[in-house]
Amino acid sequence: MLATYLIGLREGLEAGLIVGILVAYLGKLGRRDLLGRMWVGVGVAVAVALAVGAVLTWGPYALTFEAQEILGGALSIVAVAMVTWMIFWMATHGAGLSKELRGQVDAAMDRSWFAFVLIGALAVGREGVETALFVWANVAGGSDPLLGTLGAVLGILTAVGISWGIARGLVRINLSRFFTWTGVFLVIVAAGVLAYGIGDLQEAGVIAGGAPAYDLVGLVPPGSWYGALLTGIFNFSPEPTWAQVVGWVLYVGIVLPLYLRVMRHRQTPKPVGATDGAAPAPNAVRPSASARAVPAS
């Protein structure tokens, strides 16, 4: 539940900040009449995310066991790829997000009314689909479906409240630090999802099986509360195969150092007079200056 809560919180906060930037900029331009179209797009994005979640939850039941395992393994790997791309994209593009969104709004004013619907849909759609896919992959790996879904919903609701507080100037939060540490956490969670996906593909015969690399059943019994906690958060397996162990180690060993290196580069002070192409323009609109609504991560 903790893993899905943090997934919902992070993705929901990203979407909330993007929507906040759009609302603030349209307000500054005196075009609040366009907000209705944007909210239609946001509603479409939410509906698509829910539809993706429903298909992932109930769609595979009509398939054979082998087909279910292949689908589950493939989607788990896709979920890992998407969340990896997401944390690196936020780390490298977060500082210029406000400028990019304002440019999209300016361009949309010269197009049809549908352009603003599309902006609203894209602003939330990516995070919505990523949330649905990653939560499903985490739950499929051993989490209780009800608790996993509840955790994601609570995380999203928390993100909505924080985003509203930032927009009103009521909440102060170091978003750079928040996204940095949740990024580290998601790398570890994604490694567990990857190992689970490899296990599914092994059960389907797509990847060669093999004897367990080690046996920790004596230390972490399947029915223990801490075993359930580790499984629910990190997709921990007390008897992983060598392919799962190698996949987990390679993913964490490659992705985590690269991510931390990118974050250190983003946070390194620049010499006086230096410019950063991703930095917001002087008149950038932010939901709340004090909250640093656009993370420099």
PDB file of C-alpha atoms in Angstrom:
ATOM      1  CA  MET A   1       0.000   0.000   0.000  1.00  0.00           C
ATOM      2  CA  LEU A   2       2.890   2.358   0.767  1.00  0.00           C
ATOM      3  CA  ALA A   3       4.387   1.828  -2.689  1.00  0.00           C
ATOM      4  CA  THR A   4       1.118   2.531  -4.518  1.00  0.00           C
ATOM      5  CA  TYR A   5       0.436   5.505  -2.225  1.00  0.00           C
ATOM      6  CA  LEU A   6       3.759   7.104  -3.142  1.00  0.00           C
ATOM      7  CA  ILE A   7       3.194   6.304  -6.815  1.00  0.00           C
ATOM      8  CA  GLY A   8      -0.198   8.018  -6.710  1.00  0.00           C
ATOM      9  CA  LEU A   9       1.226  10.923  -4.700  1.00  0.00           C
ATOM     10  CA  ARG A  10       4.147  11.578  -7.046  1.00  0.00           C
ATOM     11  CA  GLU A  11       2.216  11.176 -10.294  1.00  0.00           C
ATOM     12  CA  GLY A  12      -0.745  13.123  -8.938  1.00  0.00           C
ATOM     13  CA  LEU A  13       1.490  15.952  -7.775  1.00  0.00           C
ATOM     14  CA  GLU A  14       3.162  16.150 -11.178  1.00  0.00           C
ATOM     15  CA  ALA A  15      -0.223  16.394 -12.879  1.00  0.00           C
ATOM     16  CA  GLY A  16      -1.474  18.891 -10.292  1.00  0.00           C
ATOM     17  CA  LEU A  17       1.517  21.187 -10.772  1.00  0.00           C
ATOM     18  CA  ILE A  18       1.109  21.094 -14.554  1.00  0.00           C
ATOM     19  CA  VAL A  19      -2.579  21.954 -14.305  1.00  0.00           C
ATOM     20  CA  GLY A  20      -1.739  24.708 -11.800  1.00  0.00           C
ATOM     21  CA  ILE A  21       0.720  26.276 -14.227  1.00  0.00           C
ATOM     22  CA  LEU A  22      -1.867  26.212 -17.023  1.00  0.00           C
ATOM     23  CA  VAL A  23      -4.589  27.718 -14.827  1.00  0.00           C
ATOM     24  CA  ALA A  24      -2.267  30.470 -13.568  1.00  0.00           C
ATOM     25  CA  TYR A  25      -1.081  31.378 -17.054  1.00  0.00           C
ATOM     26  CA  LEU A  26      -4.575  31.534 -18.533  1.00  0.00           C
ATOM     27  CA  GLY A  27      -5.593  33.720 -15.593  1.00  0.00           C
ATOM     28  CA  LYS A  28      -2.677  36.058 -16.239  1.00  0.00           C
ATOM     29  CA  LEU A  29      -3.672  36.323 -19.916  1.00  0.00           C
ATOM     30  CA  GLY A  30      -7.262  37.101 -18.935  1.00  0.00           C
ATOM     31  CA  ARG A  31      -8.505  34.020 -20.817  1.00  0.00           C
ATOM     32  CA  ARG A  32     -10.217  32.130 -18.018  1.00  0.00           C
ATOM     33  CA  ASP A  33     -12.984  31.434 -20.523  1.00  0.00           C
ATOM     34  CA  LEU A  34     -10.675  28.738 -21.936  1.00  0.00           C
ATOM     35  CA  LEU A  35     -10.465  26.863 -18.631  1.00  0.00           C
ATOM     36  CA  GLY A  36     -13.626  24.898 -19.387  1.00  0.00           C
ATOM     37  CA  ARG A  37     -12.024  23.362 -22.461  1.00  0.00           C
ATOM     38  CA  MET A  38      -8.910  22.475 -20.503  1.00  0.00           C
ATOM     39  CA  TRP A  39     -10.970  20.767 -17.789  1.00  0.00           C
ATOM     40  CA  VAL A  40     -12.758  18.728 -20.469  1.00  0.00           C
ATOM     41  CA  GLY A  41      -9.348  17.450 -21.553  1.00  0.00           C
ATOM     42  CA  VAL A  42      -8.421  16.642 -17.951  1.00  0.00           C
ATOM     43  CA  GLY A  43     -11.669  14.671 -17.596  1.00  0.00           C
ATOM     44  CA  VAL A  44     -10.901  12.731 -20.778  1.00  0.00           C
ATOM     45  CA  ALA A  45      -7.435  11.887 -19.432  1.00  0.00           C
ATOM     46  CA  VAL A  46      -8.869  10.609 -16.141  1.00  0.00           C
ATOM     47  CA  ALA A  47     -11.410   8.460 -18.024  1.00  0.00           C
ATOM     48  CA  VAL A  48      -8.654   6.980 -20.213  1.00  0.00           C
ATOM     49  CA  ALA A  49      -6.522   6.160 -17.144  1.00  0.00           C
ATOM     50  CA  LEU A  50      -9.480   4.428 -15.465  1.00  0.00           C
ATOM     51  CA  ALA A  51     -10.205   2.507 -18.664  1.00  0.00           C
ATOM     52  CA  VAL A  52      -6.581   1.340 -18.868  1.00  0.00           C
ATOM     53  CA  GLY A  53      -6.746   0.203 -15.251  1.00  0.00           C
ATOM     54  CA  ALA A  54     -10.004  -1.697 -15.877  1.00  0.00           C
ATOM     55  CA  VAL A  55      -8.614  -3.452 -18.962  1.00  0.00           C
ATOM     56  CA  LEU A  56      -5.452  -4.449 -17.117  1.00  0.00           C
ATOM     57  CA  THR A  57      -7.478  -5.754 -14.163  1.00  0.00           C
ATOM     58  CA  TRP A  58     -10.205  -7.733 -15.902  1.00  0.00           C
ATOM     59  CA  GLY A  59      -9.017  -8.197 -19.475  1.00  0.00           C
ATOM     60  CA  PRO A  60      -6.551 -11.087 -18.985  1.00  0.00           C
ATOM     61  CA  TYR A  61      -9.100 -13.415 -17.341  1.00  0.00           C
ATOM     62  CA  ALA A  62     -10.205 -14.797 -20.713  1.00  0.00           C
ATOM     63  CA  LEU A  63      -6.639 -15.772 -21.651  1.00  0.00           C
ATOM     64  CA  THR A  64      -4.822 -19.049 -21.066  1.00  0.00           C
ATOM     65  CA  PHE A  65      -2.353 -19.328 -18.201  1.00  0.00           C
ATOM     66  CA  GLU A  66       0.650 -19.011 -20.521  1.00  0.00           C
ATOM     67  CA  ALA A  67      -0.884 -15.983 -22.258  1.00  0.00           C
ATOM     68  CA  GLN A  68      -1.630 -14.340 -18.893  1.00  0.00           C
ATOM     69  CA  GLU A  69       1.957 -14.849 -17.752  1.00  0.00           C
ATOM     70  CA  ILE A  70       3.378 -13.490 -21.019  1.00  0.00           C
ATOM     71  CA  LEU A  71       1.058 -10.469 -20.884  1.00  0.00           C
ATOM     72  CA  GLY A  72       1.817  -9.864 -17.213  1.00  0.00           C
ATOM     73  CA  GLY A  73       5.563 -10.128 -17.737  1.00  0.00           C
ATOM     74  CA  ALA A  74       5.553  -7.898 -20.808  1.00  0.00           C
ATOM     75  CA  LEU A  75       3.393  -5.227 -19.175  1.00  0.00           C
ATOM     76  CA  SER A  76       5.561  -5.276 -16.059  1.00  0.00           C
ATOM     77  CA  ILE A  77       8.612  -4.542 -18.195  1.00  0.00           C
ATOM     78  CA  VAL A  78       6.693  -1.802 -20.037  1.00  0.00           C
ATOM     79  CA  ALA A  79       5.710  -0.308 -16.670  1.00  0.00           C
ATOM     80  CA  VAL A  80       9.359  -0.301 -15.581  1.00  0.00           C
ATOM     81  CA  ALA A  81      10.387   1.389 -18.835  1.00  0.00           C
ATOM     82  CA  MET A  82       7.698   4.060 -18.431  1.00  0.00           C
ATOM     83  CA  VAL A  83       8.494   4.897 -14.816  1.00  0.00           C
ATOM     84  CA  THR A  84      12.227   4.992 -15.607  1.00  0.00           C
ATOM     85  CA  TRP A  85      11.602   7.388 -18.471  1.00  0.00           C
ATOM     86  CA  MET A  86       9.329   9.471 -16.231  1.00  0.00           C
ATOM     87  CA  ILE A  87      11.830  10.017 -13.417  1.00  0.00           C
ATOM     88  CA  PHE A  88      14.620  10.921 -15.849  1.00  0.00           C
ATOM     89  CA  TRP A  89      12.319  13.211 -17.855  1.00  0.00           C
ATOM     90  CA  MET A  90      11.282  15.057 -14.698  1.00  0.00           C
ATOM     91  CA  ALA A  91      14.910  15.301 -13.582  1.00  0.00           C
ATOM     92  CA  THR A  92      16.066  16.849 -16.858  1.00  0.00           C
ATOM     93  CA  HIS A  93      13.017  18.893 -17.930  1.00  0.00           C
ATOM     94  CA  GLY A  94      11.430  19.989 -14.640  1.00  0.00           C
ATOM     95  CA  ALA A  95      13.101  23.397 -14.547  1.00  0.00           C
ATOM     96  CA  GLY A  96      11.843  24.347 -18.007  1.00  0.00           C
ATOM     97  CA  LEU A  97       8.363  22.891 -17.579  1.00  0.00           C
ATOM     98  CA  SER A  98       6.611  26.218 -16.982  1.00  0.00           C
ATOM     99  CA  LYS A  99       8.145  27.801 -20.087  1.00  0.00           C
ATOM    100  CA  GLU A 100       7.255  24.774 -22.203  1.00  0.00           C
ATOM    101  CA  LEU A 101       3.631  24.751 -21.061  1.00  0.00           C
ATOM    102  CA  ARG A 102       3.238  28.491 -21.632  1.00  0.00           C
ATOM    103  CA  GLY A 103       4.538  28.012 -25.151  1.00  0.00           C
ATOM    104  CA  GLN A 104       1.918  25.325 -25.756  1.00  0.00           C
ATOM    105  CA  VAL A 105      -0.842  27.639 -24.528  1.00  0.00           C
ATOM    106  CA  ASP A 106       0.343  30.482 -26.748  1.00  0.00           C
ATOM    107  CA  ALA A 107       0.405  28.185 -29.771  1.00  0.00           C
ATOM    108  CA  ALA A 108      -3.036  26.732 -28.970  1.00  0.00           C
ATOM    109  CA  MET A 109      -4.661  30.175 -29.033  1.00  0.00           C
ATOM    110  CA  ASP A 110      -4.022  30.326 -32.759  1.00  0.00           C
ATOM    111  CA  ARG A 111      -5.663  26.965 -33.378  1.00  0.00           C
ATOM    112  CA  SER A 112      -9.093  25.449 -32.920  1.00  0.00           C
ATOM    113  CA  TRP A 113     -10.947  25.081 -29.610  1.00  0.00           C
ATOM    114  CA  PHE A 114      -9.924  21.415 -29.554  1.00  0.00           C
ATOM    115  CA  ALA A 115      -6.297  22.417 -28.977  1.00  0.00           C
ATOM    116  CA  PHE A 116      -7.050  23.334 -25.355  1.00  0.00           C
ATOM    117  CA  VAL A 117      -8.900  20.072 -24.814  1.00  0.00           C
ATOM    118  CA  LEU A 118      -5.800  18.293 -26.092  1.00  0.00           C
ATOM    119  CA  ILE A 119      -3.511  20.295 -23.797  1.00  0.00           C
ATOM    120  CA  GLY A 120      -5.623  19.348 -20.770  1.00  0.00           C
ATOM    121  CA  ALA A 121      -5.706  15.699 -21.817  1.00  0.00           C
ATOM    122  CA  LEU A 122      -1.959  15.478 -22.381  1.00  0.00           C
ATOM    123  CA  ALA A 123      -1.208  17.361 -19.159  1.00  0.00           C
ATOM    124  CA  VAL A 124      -2.818  14.638 -17.057  1.00  0.00           C
ATOM    125  CA  GLY A 125      -3.013  11.675 -19.440  1.00  0.00           C
ATOM    126  CA  ARG A 126       0.631  10.642 -19.274  1.00  0.00           C
ATOM    127  CA  GLU A 127       0.698  10.583 -15.480  1.00  0.00           C
ATOM    128  CA  GLY A 128      -2.687   8.819 -15.390  1.00  0.00           C
ATOM    129  CA  VAL A 129      -1.668   5.984 -17.705  1.00  0.00           C
ATOM    130  CA  GLU A 130       1.705   5.603 -15.950  1.00  0.00           C
ATOM    131  CA  THR A 131      -0.060   5.408 -12.592  1.00  0.00           C
ATOM    132  CA  ALA A 132      -2.567   2.796 -13.809  1.00  0.00           C
ATOM    133  CA  LEU A 133       0.122   0.618 -15.380  1.00  0.00           C
ATOM    134  CA  PHE A 134       2.639   0.834 -12.537  1.00  0.00           C
ATOM    135  CA  VAL A 135       0.042   0.317  -9.800  1.00  0.00           C
ATOM    136  CA  TRP A 136      -1.294  -2.712 -11.666  1.00  0.00           C
ATOM    137  CA  ALA A 137       2.205  -4.150 -12.046  1.00  0.00           C
ATOM    138  CA  ASN A 138       2.923  -3.593  -8.343  1.00  0.00           C
ATOM    139  CA  VAL A 139      -0.360  -5.162  -7.251  1.00  0.00           C
ATOM    140  CA  ALA A 140       0.087  -8.107  -9.630  1.00  0.00           C
ATOM    141  CA  GLY A 141       3.438  -8.782  -7.992  1.00  0.00           C
ATOM    142  CA  GLY A 142       1.895  -9.679  -4.661  1.00  0.00           C
ATOM    143  CA  SER A 143       0.194  -6.659  -3.098  1.00  0.00           C
ATOM    144  CA  ASP A 144      -3.389  -6.938  -1.923  1.00  0.00           C
ATOM    145  CA  PRO A 145      -5.466  -5.540  -4.836  1.00  0.00           C
ATOM    146  CA  LEU A 146      -7.854  -3.616  -2.582  1.00  0.00           C
ATOM    147  CA  LEU A 147      -5.123  -2.102  -0.420  1.00  0.00           C
ATOM    148  CA  GLY A 148      -2.972  -1.354  -3.459  1.00  0.00           C
ATOM    149  CA  THR A 149      -5.793   0.484  -5.206  1.00  0.00           C
ATOM    150  CA  LEU A 150      -6.761   2.272  -2.003  1.00  0.00           C
ATOM    151  CA  GLY A 151      -3.157   3.396  -1.523  1.00  0.00           C
ATOM    152  CA  ALA A 152      -3.028   4.856  -5.039  1.00  0.00           C
ATOM    153  CA  VAL A 153      -6.344   6.675  -4.567  1.00  0.00           C
ATOM    154  CA  LEU A 154      -5.222   8.126  -1.232  1.00  0.00           C
ATOM    155  CA  GLY A 155      -1.954   9.228  -2.810  1.00  0.00           C
ATOM    156  CA  ILE A 156      -3.778  11.002  -5.636  1.00  0.00           C
ATOM    157  CA  LEU A 157      -6.179  12.688  -3.202  1.00  0.00           C
ATOM    158  CA  THR A 158      -3.214  13.824  -1.102  1.00  0.00           C
ATOM    159  CA  ALA A 159      -1.580  15.221  -4.237  1.00  0.00           C
ATOM    160  CA  VAL A 160      -4.757  17.111  -5.112  1.00  0.00           C
ATOM    161  CA  GLY A 161      -4.804  18.667  -1.641  1.00  0.00           C
ATOM    162  CA  ILE A 162      -1.118  19.616  -1.800  1.00  0.00           C
ATOM    163  CA  SER A 163      -1.501  21.080  -5.306  1.00  0.00           C
ATOM    164  CA  TRP A 164      -4.464  23.166  -4.148  1.00  0.00           C
ATOM    165  CA  GLY A 165      -2.494  24.357  -1.122  1.00  0.00           C
ATOM    166  CA  ILE A 166       0.477  25.320  -3.298  1.00  0.00           C
ATOM    167  CA  ALA A 167      -1.764  27.233  -5.696  1.00  0.00           C
ATOM    168  CA  ARG A 168      -3.286  29.118  -2.740  1.00  0.00           C
ATOM    169  CA  GLY A 169       0.068  29.769  -1.110  1.00  0.00           C
ATOM    170  CA  LEU A 170      -0.905  27.688   1.929  1.00  0.00           C
ATOM    171  CA  VAL A 171       1.656  24.907   1.525  1.00  0.00           C
ATOM    172  CA  ARG A 172       5.431  25.164   1.457  1.00  0.00           C
ATOM    173  CA  ILE A 173       7.257  22.120   0.157  1.00  0.00           C
ATOM    174  CA  ASN A 174      10.706  21.576  -1.286  1.00  0.00           C
ATOM    175  CA  LEU A 175       9.582  19.933  -4.510  1.00  0.00           C
ATOM    176  CA  SER A 176      13.132  19.384  -5.746  1.00  0.00           C
ATOM    177  CA  ARG A 177      13.934  17.255  -2.704  1.00  0.00           C
ATOM    178  CA  PHE A 178      10.549  15.529  -2.858  1.00  0.00           C
ATOM    179  CA  PHE A 179      10.976  14.432  -6.469  1.00  0.00           C
ATOM    180  CA  THR A 180      14.593  13.412  -5.865  1.00  0.00           C
ATOM    181  CA  TRP A 181      13.845  11.020  -3.005  1.00  0.00           C
ATOM    182  CA  THR A 182      10.637   9.622  -4.475  1.00  0.00           C
ATOM    183  CA  GLY A 183      12.632   9.016  -7.644  1.00  0.00           C
ATOM    184  CA  VAL A 184      15.139   6.926  -5.678  1.00  0.00           C
ATOM    185  CA  PHE A 185      12.292   4.997  -4.054  1.00  0.00           C
ATOM    186  CA  LEU A 186      10.619   4.338  -7.411  1.00  0.00           C
ATOM    187  CA  VAL A 187      13.872   2.980  -8.854  1.00  0.00           C
ATOM    188  CA  ILE A 188      13.923   0.332  -6.099  1.00  0.00           C
ATOM    189  CA  VAL A 189      10.224  -0.436  -6.594  1.00  0.00           C
ATOM    190  CA  ALA A 190      10.699  -0.651 -10.374  1.00  0.00           C
ATOM    191  CA  ALA A 191      13.545  -3.134  -9.884  1.00  0.00           C
ATOM    192  CA  GLY A 192      11.151  -5.385  -7.972  1.00  0.00           C
ATOM    193  CA  VAL A 193       8.517  -5.060 -10.700  1.00  0.00           C
ATOM    194  CA  LEU A 194      11.161  -5.959 -13.302  1.00  0.00           C
ATOM    195  CA  ALA A 195      12.133  -9.069 -11.325  1.00  0.00           C
ATOM    196  CA  TYR A 196       8.465 -10.038 -11.077  1.00  0.00           C
ATOM    197  CA  GLY A 197       8.020  -9.589 -14.838  1.00  0.00           C
ATOM    198  CA  ILE A 198      11.045 -11.790 -15.503  1.00  0.00           C
ATOM    199  CA  GLY A 199       9.513 -14.436 -13.239  1.00  0.00           C
ATOM    200  CA  ASP A 200       6.252 -14.324 -15.216  1.00  0.00           C
ATOM    201  CA  LEU A 201       8.106 -14.777 -18.496  1.00  0.00           C
ATOM    202  CA  GLN A 202      10.010 -17.705 -16.998  1.00  0.00           C
ATOM    203  CA  GLU A 203       6.781 -19.376 -15.918  1.00  0.00           C
ATOM    204  CA  ALA A 204       5.449 -18.953 -19.461  1.00  0.00           C
ATOM    205  CA  GLY A 205       8.590 -20.517 -20.901  1.00  0.00           C
ATOM    206  CA  VAL A 206       9.687 -17.364 -22.738  1.00  0.00           C
ATOM    207  CA  ILE A 207      12.831 -17.083 -20.589  1.00  0.00           C
ATOM    208  CA  ALA A 208      14.700 -20.154 -19.399  1.00  0.00           C
ATOM    209  CA  GLY A 209      13.918 -21.017 -15.808  1.00  0.00           C
ATOM    210  CA  GLY A 210      16.477 -22.354 -13.407  1.00  0.00           C
ATOM    211  CA  ALA A 211      17.000 -23.145  -9.766  1.00  0.00           C
ATOM    212  CA  PRO A 212      16.544 -20.406  -7.158  1.00  0.00           C
ATOM    213  CA  ALA A 213      19.621 -18.262  -6.605  1.00  0.00           C
ATOM    214  CA  TYR A 214      19.105 -18.463  -2.837  1.00  0.00           C
ATOM    215  CA  ASP A 215      16.462 -19.422  -0.292  1.00  0.00           C
ATOM    216  CA  LEU A 216      15.361 -16.939   2.378  1.00  0.00           C
ATOM    217  CA  VAL A 217      12.078 -18.647   3.259  1.00  0.00           C
ATOM    218  CA  GLY A 218      13.438 -19.471   6.708  1.00  0.00           C
ATOM    219  CA  LEU A 219      14.256 -15.806   7.377  1.00  0.00           C
ATOM    220  CA  VAL A 220      11.220 -14.315   5.651  1.00  0.00           C
ATOM    221  CA  PRO A 221       8.293 -16.764   5.885  1.00  0.00           C
ATOM    222  CA  PRO A 222       5.602 -16.102   3.240  1.00  0.00           C
ATOM    223  CA  GLY A 223       2.892 -15.660   5.896  1.00  0.00           C
ATOM    224  CA  SER A 224       4.837 -13.200   8.051  1.00  0.00           C
ATOM    225  CA  TRP A 225       3.807  -9.575   8.295  1.00  0.00           C
ATOM    226  CA  TYR A 226       7.245  -8.345   7.266  1.00  0.00           C
ATOM    227  CA  GLY A 227       7.282 -10.765   4.337  1.00  0.00           C
ATOM    228  CA  ALA A 228       3.950  -9.370   3.174  1.00  0.00           C
ATOM    229  CA  LEU A 229       5.271  -5.823   3.667  1.00  0.00           C
ATOM    230  CA  LEU A 230       8.406  -6.476   1.592  1.00  0.00           C
ATOM    231  CA  THR A 231       6.389  -8.218  -1.108  1.00  0.00           C
ATOM    232  CA  GLY A 232       3.779  -5.468  -1.230  1.00  0.00           C
ATOM    233  CA  ILE A 233       6.273  -2.612  -1.457  1.00  0.00           C
ATOM    234  CA  PHE A 234       9.281  -4.063  -3.300  1.00  0.00           C
ATOM    235  CA  ASN A 235       7.904  -7.267  -4.911  1.00  0.00           C
ATOM    236  CA  PHE A 236      10.353  -9.183  -2.735  1.00  0.00           C
ATOM    237  CA  SER A 237      10.676 -12.922  -3.386  1.00  0.00           C
ATOM    238  CA  PRO A 238      12.395 -15.222  -0.866  1.00  0.00           C
ATOM    239  CA  GLU A 239      13.320 -17.665  -3.678  1.00  0.00           C
ATOM    240  CA  PRO A 240      14.228 -15.631  -6.776  1.00  0.00           C
ATOM    241  CA  THR A 241      15.784 -17.221  -9.831  1.00  0.00           C
ATOM    242  CA  TRP A 242      19.200 -16.211 -11.102  1.00  0.00           C
ATOM    243  CA  ALA A 243      17.599 -14.300 -13.969  1.00  0.00           C
ATOM    244  CA  GLN A 244      15.521 -12.271 -11.499  1.00  0.00           C
ATOM    245  CA  VAL A 245      18.527 -11.536  -9.300  1.00  0.00           C
ATOM    246  CA  VAL A 246      20.679 -10.491 -12.257  1.00  0.00           C
ATOM    247  CA  GLY A 247      17.863  -8.332 -13.668  1.00  0.00           C
ATOM    248  CA  TRP A 248      17.324  -6.599 -10.299  1.00  0.00           C
ATOM    249  CA  VAL A 249      21.032  -5.966  -9.708  1.00  0.00           C
ATOM    250  CA  LEU A 250      21.690  -4.692 -13.235  1.00  0.00           C
ATOM    251  CA  TYR A 251      18.693  -2.351 -13.166  1.00  0.00           C
ATOM    252  CA  VAL A 252      19.537  -0.812  -9.788  1.00  0.00           C
ATOM    253  CA  GLY A 253      23.263  -0.798 -10.513  1.00  0.00           C
ATOM    254  CA  ILE A 254      22.790   1.109 -13.775  1.00  0.00           C
ATOM    255  CA  VAL A 255      19.703   3.274 -13.288  1.00  0.00           C
ATOM    256  CA  LEU A 256      20.233   4.490  -9.718  1.00  0.00           C
ATOM    257  CA  PRO A 257      23.800   5.853 -10.204  1.00  0.00           C
ATOM    258  CA  LEU A 258      22.758   7.520 -13.484  1.00  0.00           C
ATOM    259  CA  TYR A 259      19.746   9.109 -11.811  1.00  0.00           C
ATOM    260  CA  LEU A 260      21.779  10.391  -8.860  1.00  0.00           C
ATOM    261  CA  ARG A 261      24.391  11.735 -11.271  1.00  0.00           C
ATOM    262  CA  VAL A 262      21.724  13.656 -13.192  1.00  0.00           C
ATOM    263  CA  MET A 263      20.334  15.058  -9.936  1.00  0.00           C
ATOM    264  CA  ARG A 264      23.787  16.163  -8.749  1.00  0.00           C
ATOM    265  CA  HIS A 265      24.383  17.872 -12.086  1.00  0.00           C
ATOM    266  CA  ARG A 266      21.043  19.691 -11.870  1.00  0.00           C
ATOM    267  CA  GLN A 267      21.745  20.871  -8.330  1.00  0.00           C
ATOM    268  CA  THR A 268      25.353  21.990  -8.921  1.00  0.00           C
ATOM    269  CA  PRO A 269      25.556  25.822  -8.606  1.00  0.00           C
ATOM    270  CA  LYS A 270      26.408  27.531 -11.884  1.00  0.00           C
ATOM    271  CA  PRO A 271      28.972  30.348 -12.213  1.00  0.00           C
ATOM    272  CA  VAL A 272      27.655  33.888 -12.091  1.00  0.00           C
ATOM    273  CA  GLY A 273      26.385  34.895 -15.508  1.00  0.00           C
ATOM    274  CA  ALA A 274      25.958  31.319 -16.694  1.00  0.00           C
ATOM    275  CA  THR A 275      22.689  30.438 -18.371  1.00  0.00           C
ATOM    276  CA  ASP A 276      20.695  27.235 -18.417  1.00  0.00           C
ATOM    277  CA  GLY A 277      18.504  26.589 -21.425  1.00  0.00           C
ATOM    278  CA  ALA A 278      15.969  24.821 -19.207  1.00  0.00           C
ATOM    279  CA  ALA A 279      15.538  27.710 -16.785  1.00  0.00           C
ATOM    280  CA  PRO A 280      12.137  29.427 -16.713  1.00  0.00           C
ATOM    281  CA  ALA A 281      11.784  32.800 -18.359  1.00  0.00           C
ATOM    282  CA  PRO A 282      11.896  35.895 -16.094  1.00  0.00           C
ATOM    283  CA  ASN A 283       8.108  36.266 -16.269  1.00  0.00           C
ATOM    284  CA  ALA A 284       7.389  32.575 -15.708  1.00  0.00           C
ATOM    285  CA  VAL A 285       4.050  31.931 -14.051  1.00  0.00           C
ATOM    286  CA  ARG A 286       4.150  29.672 -11.032  1.00  0.00           C
ATOM    287  CA  PRO A 287       1.248  28.441  -8.889  1.00  0.00           C
ATOM    288  CA  SER A 288       3.201  29.602  -5.833  1.00  0.00           C
ATOM    289  CA  ALA A 289       6.638  31.138  -5.796  1.00  0.00           C
ATOM    290  CA  SER A 290       7.225  30.201  -2.171  1.00  0.00           C
ATOM    291  CA  ALA A 291       6.475  26.555  -2.870  1.00  0.00           C
ATOM    292  CA  ARG A 292       8.773  26.359  -5.904  1.00  0.00           C
ATOM    293  CA  ALA A 293       5.974  24.805  -7.901  1.00  0.00           C
ATOM    294  CA  VAL A 294       8.215  23.918 -10.831  1.00  0.00           C
ATOM    295  CA  PRO A 295      10.858  21.527  -9.478  1.00  0.00           C
ATOM    296  CA  ALA A 296      14.396  22.200 -10.538  1.00  0.00           C
ATOM    297  CA  SER A 297      15.127  18.502 -10.660  1.00  0.00           C
TER     298      SER A 297
END
